[in-house]
Amino acid sequence: MIDKKWLELGFIDEPVPENTDIKAEIRRMCKEKNAVIMAHYYTEGEVQDLADFVGDSLALAQKAAATDADIIVMCGVHFMGETNKILCPEKTVLVPDLNASCSLAESCPADEFEQFVKAHPDHTVISYVNTTAATKAVTDVVVTSSNAKQIVDSFPKDTPMIFGPDQNLGGYINSLTDRNMLLWNGACHVHEKFSIERIMQLKKEHPNAKILAHPECKAPVARIADKVGSTAALLKFSIADEAQEFIVATESGILHEMQKGAPHKTFIPAPPDDSTCACNECNFMKLINLRKLYNCLKYEWPTVEVDLEVAKKAIRPINKMLEISKQLGL
Ligand code: 13P
Ligand code: SF4
């Protein structure tokens, strides 16, 4: 029985018993309970290091669909846990802190999005994976930043389309595919804060540095970038490219894997427009820490639950994304 105070908090904040090797204990519980830990690149480095699998949102969904573990611990934000639960309804899906939301998902309330969809009945509805299960339920195909261009391209050029919720990613895909999809006006509080002026200033100080940007950034930042892509694509590029310095315009957690993959290279986090804040950190992703991970495995809580009717509708656009991605070899 979970104490009422933890139910109210949305995570278990119990102290770890003295002299516990927390990392060893987490791994031991995973083995005992047949649990798998998945982590997104934006979580704390020590969480990523302990995970069985670290990836971008597409790879995390693909891994969840294929796992034979009984418990999936999703070290990431809530919509990622929901996607896992929808794909694996018979498994226990845990997110160590239920407060780990996402500003993009929050910017697209399902009822308002449904009204928008109903107002354009002839449109195919494309939703970014950063949405709640209820928003996915009124969607035709889900996409991630890894496959959005290819999936949009898989529809005939004259198909009328809605893209939500990220207007920056949607605008970027419109420009790549020469389309005019109707955009929902959502944005990510981290990616829309990068300052083009401050990135240009950094570029002056590091003229050989290449600029890497996530497509959730505003158009001027994406325009000056040498590489625009998902977290996995930026990571791959930063390791393979001959450049020795990179200015990284996405959440700073990705620098952990970049630095591990190319220890001799220099990675400079792009600055936000307000130098007094740590706005290039996703405060939701950073809610996940080792203590919460330890407690959630120990108590098998907090679980992620999705209403069955919603899940029944949301599974279709998620599976459609996985099928098209498979066909395209993504
Ligand atoms: P990726 O799909 O690149 O992992 O991005 C997820 C995300 O939340 C970006 O802010
Ligand atoms: Fe959501 Fe932005 Fe955090 Fe990604 S970085 S999880 S889009 S709030």
Short mmCIF file of C-alpha atoms and ligand atoms in Angstrom, two decimals, residues 42 77 102-104 130 188-191 216 251 282 284-285, ligand 2:
data_model
loop_
_atom_site.label_atom_id
_atom_site.label_comp_id
_atom_site.label_asym_id
_atom_site.label_seq_id
_atom_site.Cartn_x
_atom_site.Cartn_y
_atom_site.Cartn_z
CA TYR A 42 17.82 14.52 -21.58
CA VAL A 77 8.60 12.30 -19.25
CA CYS A 102 6.23 18.16 -21.09
CA SER A 103 5.42 21.74 -22.04
CA LEU A 104 4.66 20.68 -25.62
CA ASN A 130 5.14 14.72 -27.41
CA CYS A 188 8.72 23.57 -26.06
CA HIS A 189 9.77 25.91 -23.26
CA VAL A 190 13.42 24.80 -23.64
CA HIS A 191 13.86 24.91 -27.40
CA GLU A 216 11.87 22.17 -32.00
CA GLU A 251 18.49 20.19 -24.04
CA CYS A 282 14.20 20.51 -19.26
CA PHE A 284 10.63 17.88 -16.28
CA MET A 285 13.36 15.47 -17.44
FE1 SF4 B 2 8.96 18.35 -23.61
FE2 SF4 B 2 10.65 20.28 -24.23
FE3 SF4 B 2 11.18 18.69 -22.16
FE4 SF4 B 2 11.33 17.77 -24.70
S1 SF4 B 2 12.63 19.32 -23.74
S2 SF4 B 2 10.38 16.76 -22.94
S3 SF4 B 2 9.66 18.91 -25.65
S4 SF4 B 2 9.45 20.13 -22.34
#
